[in-house]
XYZ file of C-alpha atoms in Angstrom:
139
model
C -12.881 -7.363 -13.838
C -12.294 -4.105 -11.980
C -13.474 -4.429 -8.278
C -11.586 -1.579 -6.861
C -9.369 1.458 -7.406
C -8.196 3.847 -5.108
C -5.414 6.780 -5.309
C -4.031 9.331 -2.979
C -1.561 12.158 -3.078
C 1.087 12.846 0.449
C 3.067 15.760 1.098
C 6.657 14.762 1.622
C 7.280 17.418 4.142
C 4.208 16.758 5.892
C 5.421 13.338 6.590
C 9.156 14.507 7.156
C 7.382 16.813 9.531
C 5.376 14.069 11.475
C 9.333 11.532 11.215
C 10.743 14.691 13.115
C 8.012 14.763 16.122
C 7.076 11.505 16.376
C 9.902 9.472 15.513
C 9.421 5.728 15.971
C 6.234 5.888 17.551
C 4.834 7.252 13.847
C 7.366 4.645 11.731
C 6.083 1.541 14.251
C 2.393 2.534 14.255
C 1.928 2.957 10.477
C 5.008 1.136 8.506
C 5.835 -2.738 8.626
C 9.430 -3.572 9.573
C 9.822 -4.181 5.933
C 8.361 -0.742 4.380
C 10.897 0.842 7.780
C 14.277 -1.299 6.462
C 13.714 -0.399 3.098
C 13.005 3.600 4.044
C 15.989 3.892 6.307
C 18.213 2.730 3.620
C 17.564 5.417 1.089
C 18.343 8.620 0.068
C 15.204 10.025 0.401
C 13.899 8.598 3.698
C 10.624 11.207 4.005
C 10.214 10.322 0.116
C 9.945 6.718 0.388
C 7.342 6.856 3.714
C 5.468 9.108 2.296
C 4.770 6.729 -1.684
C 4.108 3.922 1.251
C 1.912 6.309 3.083
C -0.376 7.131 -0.041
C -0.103 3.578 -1.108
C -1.990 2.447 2.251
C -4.268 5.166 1.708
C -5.327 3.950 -2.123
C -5.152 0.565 -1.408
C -7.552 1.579 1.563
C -9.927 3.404 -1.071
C -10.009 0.426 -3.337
C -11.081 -1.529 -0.865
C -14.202 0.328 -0.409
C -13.576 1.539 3.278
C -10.840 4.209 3.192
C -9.232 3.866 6.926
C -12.590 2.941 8.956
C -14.210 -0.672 9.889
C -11.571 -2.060 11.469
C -8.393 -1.876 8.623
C -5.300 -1.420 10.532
C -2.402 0.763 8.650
C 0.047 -2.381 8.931
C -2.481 -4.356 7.106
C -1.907 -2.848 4.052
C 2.008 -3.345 3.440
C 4.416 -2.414 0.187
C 7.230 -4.363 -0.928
C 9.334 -4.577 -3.891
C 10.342 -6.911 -6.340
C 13.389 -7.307 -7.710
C 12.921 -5.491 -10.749
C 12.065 -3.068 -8.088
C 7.750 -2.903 -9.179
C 6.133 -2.438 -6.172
C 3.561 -4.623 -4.384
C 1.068 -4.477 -2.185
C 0.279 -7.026 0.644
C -2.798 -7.038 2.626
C -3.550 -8.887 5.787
C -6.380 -8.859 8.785
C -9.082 -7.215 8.213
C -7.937 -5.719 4.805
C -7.420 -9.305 3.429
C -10.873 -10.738 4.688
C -12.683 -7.272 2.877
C -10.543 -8.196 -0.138
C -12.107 -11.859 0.143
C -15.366 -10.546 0.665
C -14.567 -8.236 -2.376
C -13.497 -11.191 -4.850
C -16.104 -12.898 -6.524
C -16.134 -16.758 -6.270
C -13.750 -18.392 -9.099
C -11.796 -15.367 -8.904
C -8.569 -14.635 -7.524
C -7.958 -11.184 -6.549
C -4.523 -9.360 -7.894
C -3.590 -5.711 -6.469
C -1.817 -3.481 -8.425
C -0.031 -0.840 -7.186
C 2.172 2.329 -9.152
C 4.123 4.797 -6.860
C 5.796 8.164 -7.822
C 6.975 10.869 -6.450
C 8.003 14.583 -7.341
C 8.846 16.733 -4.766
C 7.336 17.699 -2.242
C 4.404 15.472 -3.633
C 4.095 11.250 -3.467
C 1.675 9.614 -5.445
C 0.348 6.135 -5.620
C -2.450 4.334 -7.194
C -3.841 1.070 -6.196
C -6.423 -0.975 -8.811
C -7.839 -4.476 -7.620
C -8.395 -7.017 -10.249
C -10.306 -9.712 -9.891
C -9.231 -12.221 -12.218
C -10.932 -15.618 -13.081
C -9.231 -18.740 -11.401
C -8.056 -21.101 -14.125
C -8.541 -24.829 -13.625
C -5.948 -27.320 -15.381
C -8.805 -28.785 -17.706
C -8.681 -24.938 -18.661
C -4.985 -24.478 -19.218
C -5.062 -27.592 -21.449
């Protein structure tokens, strides 16, 4: 079952624009350590904050508070897998409205898709909320 979906849209040169006069203070206020190692490392530094940026955002939206009541913007993290698919992490206050959010016997699952096209990012966040298999279940 669908219990929330969120998506936003970020101008790369915006957020180039806010990198340039805030520096750090912007990077350490809104982006984990991980989300600012990965950044750093590419090509397209401005590109990568700004999929992260609109990934917060959506994953905000899903939630069913966009950035009010208490969600901080490093409680919403992305990472990557391997395959490179990215995830999204939540934390604090965005992890206890996701509990709140999840039905009992449920498990909730966030899904996250990122893109980007210059000068515009994209990402879309869906939460699932999936039933919680017992073993008697599996056999």
């Amino acid at each position: 079952m669908i219990i929330g979906i969120g998506t936003d849209l970020a101008n790369i040169e915006r957020i180039q624009g806010t990198l340039d006069r805030f520096g750090d203070r912007f990077r350490n206020r809104v982006f984990t350590e991980v989300e600012q190692r990965k950044a750093e490392r590419r090509h397209d530094v401005a590109g990568t904050y700004a999929k992260r940026w609109a990934a917060k955002e959506a994953c905000s939206k899903a939630l069913g508070t966009g950035l009010r009541m208490g969600i901080a913007w490093k409680d919403m993290s992305v990472s990557n897998l391997r395959s490179g698919q990215p995830i999204m992490h939540v934390t604090g206050w965005a992890k206890e409205r996701l509990n709140s959010l999840t039905p009992p016997g449920h498990e909730a699952i966030i899904h996250v898709t990122l893109t980007d096209d210059h000068p515009w990012a994209q990402a879309f966040v869906m939460i699932e909320a999936r039933p919680i298999r017992t073993e008697a279940q599996a056999e």
